[in-house]
PDB file of C-alpha atoms in Angstrom:
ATOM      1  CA  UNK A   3     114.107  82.049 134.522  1.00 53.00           C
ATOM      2  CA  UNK A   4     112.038  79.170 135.410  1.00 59.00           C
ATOM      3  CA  UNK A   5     112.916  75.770 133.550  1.00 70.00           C
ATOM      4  CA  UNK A   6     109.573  73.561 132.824  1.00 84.00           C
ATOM      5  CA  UNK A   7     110.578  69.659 133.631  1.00 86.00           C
ATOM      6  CA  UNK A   8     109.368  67.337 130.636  1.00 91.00           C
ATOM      7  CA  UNK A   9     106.514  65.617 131.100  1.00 92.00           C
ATOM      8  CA  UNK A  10     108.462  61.830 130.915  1.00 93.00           C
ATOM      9  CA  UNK A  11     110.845  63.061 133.344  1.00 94.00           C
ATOM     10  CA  UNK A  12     108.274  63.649 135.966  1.00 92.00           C
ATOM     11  CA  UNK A  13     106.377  60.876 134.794  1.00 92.00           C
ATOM     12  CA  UNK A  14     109.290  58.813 135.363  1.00 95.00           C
ATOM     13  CA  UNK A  15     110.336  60.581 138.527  1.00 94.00           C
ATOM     14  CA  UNK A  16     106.797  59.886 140.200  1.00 92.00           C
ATOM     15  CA  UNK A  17     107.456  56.235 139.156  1.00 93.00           C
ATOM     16  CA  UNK A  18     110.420  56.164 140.851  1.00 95.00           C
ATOM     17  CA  UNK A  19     108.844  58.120 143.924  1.00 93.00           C
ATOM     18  CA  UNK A  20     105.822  55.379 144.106  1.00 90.00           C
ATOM     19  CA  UNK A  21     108.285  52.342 144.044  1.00 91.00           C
ATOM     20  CA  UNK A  22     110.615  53.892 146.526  1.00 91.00           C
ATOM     21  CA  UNK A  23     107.373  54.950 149.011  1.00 87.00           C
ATOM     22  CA  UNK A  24     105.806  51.588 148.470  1.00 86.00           C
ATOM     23  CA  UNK A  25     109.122  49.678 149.786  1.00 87.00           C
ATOM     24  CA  UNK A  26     109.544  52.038 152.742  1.00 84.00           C
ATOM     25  CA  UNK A  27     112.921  53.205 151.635  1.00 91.00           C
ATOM     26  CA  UNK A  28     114.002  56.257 152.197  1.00 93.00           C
ATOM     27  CA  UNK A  29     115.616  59.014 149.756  1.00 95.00           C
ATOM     28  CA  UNK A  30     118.917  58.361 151.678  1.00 96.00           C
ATOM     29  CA  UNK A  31     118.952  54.814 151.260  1.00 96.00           C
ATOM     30  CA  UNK A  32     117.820  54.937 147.718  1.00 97.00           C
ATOM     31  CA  UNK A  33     120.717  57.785 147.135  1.00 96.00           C
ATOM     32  CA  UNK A  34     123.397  55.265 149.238  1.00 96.00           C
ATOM     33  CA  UNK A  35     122.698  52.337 146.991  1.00 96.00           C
ATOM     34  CA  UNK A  36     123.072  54.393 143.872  1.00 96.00           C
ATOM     35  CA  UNK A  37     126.416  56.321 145.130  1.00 96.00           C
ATOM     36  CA  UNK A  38     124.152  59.350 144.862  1.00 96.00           C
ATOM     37  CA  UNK A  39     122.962  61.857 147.420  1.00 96.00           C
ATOM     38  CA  UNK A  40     119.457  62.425 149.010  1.00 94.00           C
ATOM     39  CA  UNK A  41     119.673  66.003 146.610  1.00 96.00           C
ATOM     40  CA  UNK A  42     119.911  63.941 143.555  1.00 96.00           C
ATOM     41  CA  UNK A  43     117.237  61.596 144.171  1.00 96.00           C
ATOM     42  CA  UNK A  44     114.814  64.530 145.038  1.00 95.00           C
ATOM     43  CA  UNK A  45     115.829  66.088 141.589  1.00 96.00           C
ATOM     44  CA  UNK A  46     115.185  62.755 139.602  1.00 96.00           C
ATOM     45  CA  UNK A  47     112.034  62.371 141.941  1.00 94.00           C
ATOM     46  CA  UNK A  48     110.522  65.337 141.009  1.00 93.00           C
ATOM     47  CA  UNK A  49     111.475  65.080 137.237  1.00 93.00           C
ATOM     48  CA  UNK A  50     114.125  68.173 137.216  1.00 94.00           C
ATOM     49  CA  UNK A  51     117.230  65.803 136.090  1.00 94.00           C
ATOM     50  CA  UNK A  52     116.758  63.394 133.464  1.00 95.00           C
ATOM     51  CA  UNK A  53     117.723  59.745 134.306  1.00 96.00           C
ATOM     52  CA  UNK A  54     120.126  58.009 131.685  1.00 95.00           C
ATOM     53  CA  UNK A  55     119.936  54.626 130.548  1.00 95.00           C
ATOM     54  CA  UNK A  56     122.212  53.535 133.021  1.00 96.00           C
ATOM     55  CA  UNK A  57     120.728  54.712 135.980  1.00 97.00           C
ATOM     56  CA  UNK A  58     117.982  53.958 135.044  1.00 96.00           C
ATOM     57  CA  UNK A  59     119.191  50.196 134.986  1.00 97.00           C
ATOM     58  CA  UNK A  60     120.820  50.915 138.238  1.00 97.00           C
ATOM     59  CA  UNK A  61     117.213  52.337 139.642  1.00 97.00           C
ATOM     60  CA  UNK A  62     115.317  49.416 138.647  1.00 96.00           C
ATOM     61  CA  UNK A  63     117.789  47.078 140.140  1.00 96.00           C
ATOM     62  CA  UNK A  64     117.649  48.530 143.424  1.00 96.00           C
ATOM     63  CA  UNK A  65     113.707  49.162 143.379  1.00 95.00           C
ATOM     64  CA  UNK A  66     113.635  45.281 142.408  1.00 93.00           C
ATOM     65  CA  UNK A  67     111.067  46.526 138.998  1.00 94.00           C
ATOM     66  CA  UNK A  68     111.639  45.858 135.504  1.00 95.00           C
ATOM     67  CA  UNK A  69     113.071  49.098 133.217  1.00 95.00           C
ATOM     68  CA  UNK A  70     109.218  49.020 131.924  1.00 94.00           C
ATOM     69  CA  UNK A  71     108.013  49.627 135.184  1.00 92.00           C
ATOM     70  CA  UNK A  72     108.816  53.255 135.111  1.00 94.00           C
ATOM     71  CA  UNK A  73     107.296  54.224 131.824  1.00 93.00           C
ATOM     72  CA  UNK A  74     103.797  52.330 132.718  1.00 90.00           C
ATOM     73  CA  UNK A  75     100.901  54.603 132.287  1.00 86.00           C
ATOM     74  CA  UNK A  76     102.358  57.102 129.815  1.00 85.00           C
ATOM     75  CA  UNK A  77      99.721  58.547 127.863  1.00 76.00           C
ATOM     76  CA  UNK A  78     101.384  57.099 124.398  1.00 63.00           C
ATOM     77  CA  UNK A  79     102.471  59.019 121.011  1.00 47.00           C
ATOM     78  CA  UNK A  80     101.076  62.334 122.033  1.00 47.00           C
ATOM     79  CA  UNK A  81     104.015  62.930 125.034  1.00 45.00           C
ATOM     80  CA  UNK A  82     106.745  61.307 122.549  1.00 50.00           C
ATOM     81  CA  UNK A  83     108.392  63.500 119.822  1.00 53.00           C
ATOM     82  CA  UNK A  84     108.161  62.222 115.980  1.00 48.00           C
ATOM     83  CA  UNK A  85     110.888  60.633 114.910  1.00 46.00           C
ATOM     84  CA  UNK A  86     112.625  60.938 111.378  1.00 48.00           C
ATOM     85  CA  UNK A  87     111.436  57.992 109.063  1.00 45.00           C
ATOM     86  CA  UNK A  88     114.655  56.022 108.661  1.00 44.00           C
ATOM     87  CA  UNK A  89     113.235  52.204 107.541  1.00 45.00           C
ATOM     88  CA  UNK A  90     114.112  49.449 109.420  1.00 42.00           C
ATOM     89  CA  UNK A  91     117.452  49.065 111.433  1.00 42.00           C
ATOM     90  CA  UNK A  92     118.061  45.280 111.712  1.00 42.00           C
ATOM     91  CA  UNK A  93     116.216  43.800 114.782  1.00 43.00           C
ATOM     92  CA  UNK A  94     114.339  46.787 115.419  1.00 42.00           C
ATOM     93  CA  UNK A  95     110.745  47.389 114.721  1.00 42.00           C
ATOM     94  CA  UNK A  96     109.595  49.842 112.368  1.00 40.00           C
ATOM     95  CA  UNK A  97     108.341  53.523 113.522  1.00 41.00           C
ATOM     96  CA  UNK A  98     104.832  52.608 112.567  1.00 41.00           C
ATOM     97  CA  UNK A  99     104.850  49.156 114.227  1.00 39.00           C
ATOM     98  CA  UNK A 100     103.089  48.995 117.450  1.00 41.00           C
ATOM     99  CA  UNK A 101     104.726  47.230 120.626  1.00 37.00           C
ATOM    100  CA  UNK A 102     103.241  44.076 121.899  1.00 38.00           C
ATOM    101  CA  UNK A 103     102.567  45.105 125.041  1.00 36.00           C
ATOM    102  CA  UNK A 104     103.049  41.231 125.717  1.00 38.00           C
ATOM    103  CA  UNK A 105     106.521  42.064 124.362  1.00 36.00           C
ATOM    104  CA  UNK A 106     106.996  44.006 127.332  1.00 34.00           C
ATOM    105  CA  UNK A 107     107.853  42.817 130.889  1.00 34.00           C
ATOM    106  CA  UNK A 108     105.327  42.505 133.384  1.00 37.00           C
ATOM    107  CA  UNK A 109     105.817  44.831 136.514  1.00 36.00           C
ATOM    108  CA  UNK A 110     105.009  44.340 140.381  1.00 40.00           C
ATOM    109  CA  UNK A 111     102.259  46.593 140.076  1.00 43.00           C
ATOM    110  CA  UNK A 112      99.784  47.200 137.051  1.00 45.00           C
ATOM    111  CA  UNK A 113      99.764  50.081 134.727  1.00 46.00           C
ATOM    112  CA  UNK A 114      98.562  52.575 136.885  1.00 45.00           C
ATOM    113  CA  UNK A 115      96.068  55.208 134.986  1.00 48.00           C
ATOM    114  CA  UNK A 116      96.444  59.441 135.382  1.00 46.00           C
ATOM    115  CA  UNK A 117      93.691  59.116 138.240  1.00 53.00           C
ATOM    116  CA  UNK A 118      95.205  55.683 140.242  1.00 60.00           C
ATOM    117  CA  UNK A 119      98.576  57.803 140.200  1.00 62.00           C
ATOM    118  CA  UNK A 120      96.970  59.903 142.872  1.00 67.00           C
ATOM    119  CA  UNK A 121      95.561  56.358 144.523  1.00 72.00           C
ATOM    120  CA  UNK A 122      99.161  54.741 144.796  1.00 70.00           C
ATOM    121  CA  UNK A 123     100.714  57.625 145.951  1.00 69.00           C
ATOM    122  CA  UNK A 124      98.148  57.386 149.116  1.00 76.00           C
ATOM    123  CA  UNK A 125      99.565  57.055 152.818  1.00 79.00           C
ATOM    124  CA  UNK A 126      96.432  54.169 153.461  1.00 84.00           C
ATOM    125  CA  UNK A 127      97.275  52.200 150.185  1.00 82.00           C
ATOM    126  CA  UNK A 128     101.356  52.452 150.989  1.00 80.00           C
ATOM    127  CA  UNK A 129     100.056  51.139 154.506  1.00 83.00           C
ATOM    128  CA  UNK A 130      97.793  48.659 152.738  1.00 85.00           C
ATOM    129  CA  UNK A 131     100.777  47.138 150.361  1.00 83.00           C
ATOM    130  CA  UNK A 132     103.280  47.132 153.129  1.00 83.00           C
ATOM    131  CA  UNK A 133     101.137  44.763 155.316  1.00 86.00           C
ATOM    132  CA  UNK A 134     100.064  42.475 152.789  1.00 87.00           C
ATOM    133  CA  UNK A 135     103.735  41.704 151.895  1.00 83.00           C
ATOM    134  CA  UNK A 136     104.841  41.781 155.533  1.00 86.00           C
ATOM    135  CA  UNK A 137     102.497  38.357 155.661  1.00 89.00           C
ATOM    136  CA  UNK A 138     105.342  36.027 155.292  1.00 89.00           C
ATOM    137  CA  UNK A 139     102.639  32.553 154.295  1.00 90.00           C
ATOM    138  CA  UNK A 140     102.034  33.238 150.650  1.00 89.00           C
ATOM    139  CA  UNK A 141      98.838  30.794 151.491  1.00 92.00           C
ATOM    140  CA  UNK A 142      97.863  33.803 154.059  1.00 93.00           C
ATOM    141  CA  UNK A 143      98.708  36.308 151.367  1.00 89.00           C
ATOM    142  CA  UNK A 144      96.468  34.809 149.002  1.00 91.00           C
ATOM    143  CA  UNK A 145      93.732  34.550 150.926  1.00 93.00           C
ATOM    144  CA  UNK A 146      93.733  37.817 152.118  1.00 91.00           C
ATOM    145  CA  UNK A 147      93.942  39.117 148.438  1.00 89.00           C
ATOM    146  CA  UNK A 148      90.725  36.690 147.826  1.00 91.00           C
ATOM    147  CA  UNK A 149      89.178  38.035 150.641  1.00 92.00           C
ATOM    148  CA  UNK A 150      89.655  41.942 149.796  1.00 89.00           C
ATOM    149  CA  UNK A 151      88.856  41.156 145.936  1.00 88.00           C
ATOM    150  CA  UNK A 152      85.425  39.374 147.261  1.00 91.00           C
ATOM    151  CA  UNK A 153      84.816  42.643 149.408  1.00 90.00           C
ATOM    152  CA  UNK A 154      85.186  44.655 146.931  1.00 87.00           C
ATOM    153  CA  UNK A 155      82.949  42.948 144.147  1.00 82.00           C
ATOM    154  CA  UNK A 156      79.674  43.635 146.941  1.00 74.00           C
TER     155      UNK A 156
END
């Protein structure tokens, strides 16, 4: 019987997967610092164990993201189930009000669309991130972001 993965958990899972390439860190390490195995990071990787709350919290930590970092690029109501109408709970926004996404923590990287996923996930733009922040100047860094923004624009 084969089991289909929801479509937040892999979401979430490639999340995880793009952080943990982009930092060069391996599923051992990742699984170490989490009190996990290799096993279990390869199952929340690939979306086929759900991660709670608190591992979540425990994943962003160690991937140095915020919490919102793993949900950017969902799609939006169409991949999340109704929920009952229930009114307001105190300091919670009603099911109809929209979140400001200036409400929401910014991330490292920027919402990534369905088609960048495929662009992060790249060996040449891992390569590409990795050297930029292995310039130690941020004056350097800077420039060199300048200079490949100015390249691009021609």
């Amino acid at each position: 019987m084969s089991v289909t993965s929801n479509p937040i958990d892999v979401h979430v899972g490639n999340r995880i997967r793009l952080r943990r390439t982009l930092l060069g860190m391996s599923q051992e390490r990742l699984g170490n610092a989490l009190g996990l195995t290799f096993q279990q990071v390869q199952k929340y990787e690939r979306g086929r164990n759900r991660v709670g709350a608190s591992r979540l919290y425990d994943l962003a930590r160690v991937l140095d993201v915020p919490v919102a970092f793993f949900f950017e690029g969902l799609t939006g109501h169409d991949t999340i189930p109704p929920q009952p109408e229930t009114g307001n709970v105190a300091g919670m926004a009603a099911p109809d009000d929209p979140l400001d996404a200036g409400d929401m923590e910014k991330s490292v990287l920027p919402a990534a669309q369905p088609d960048d996923m495929s662009l992060l996930s790249r060996r040449e733009t891992i390569d590409l991130v990795r050297a930029y922040y292995g310039i130690e100047d941020s004056g350097t860094r800077r420039r060199v972001l300048d200079l490949v923004r100015s390249m691009a624009a021609d």
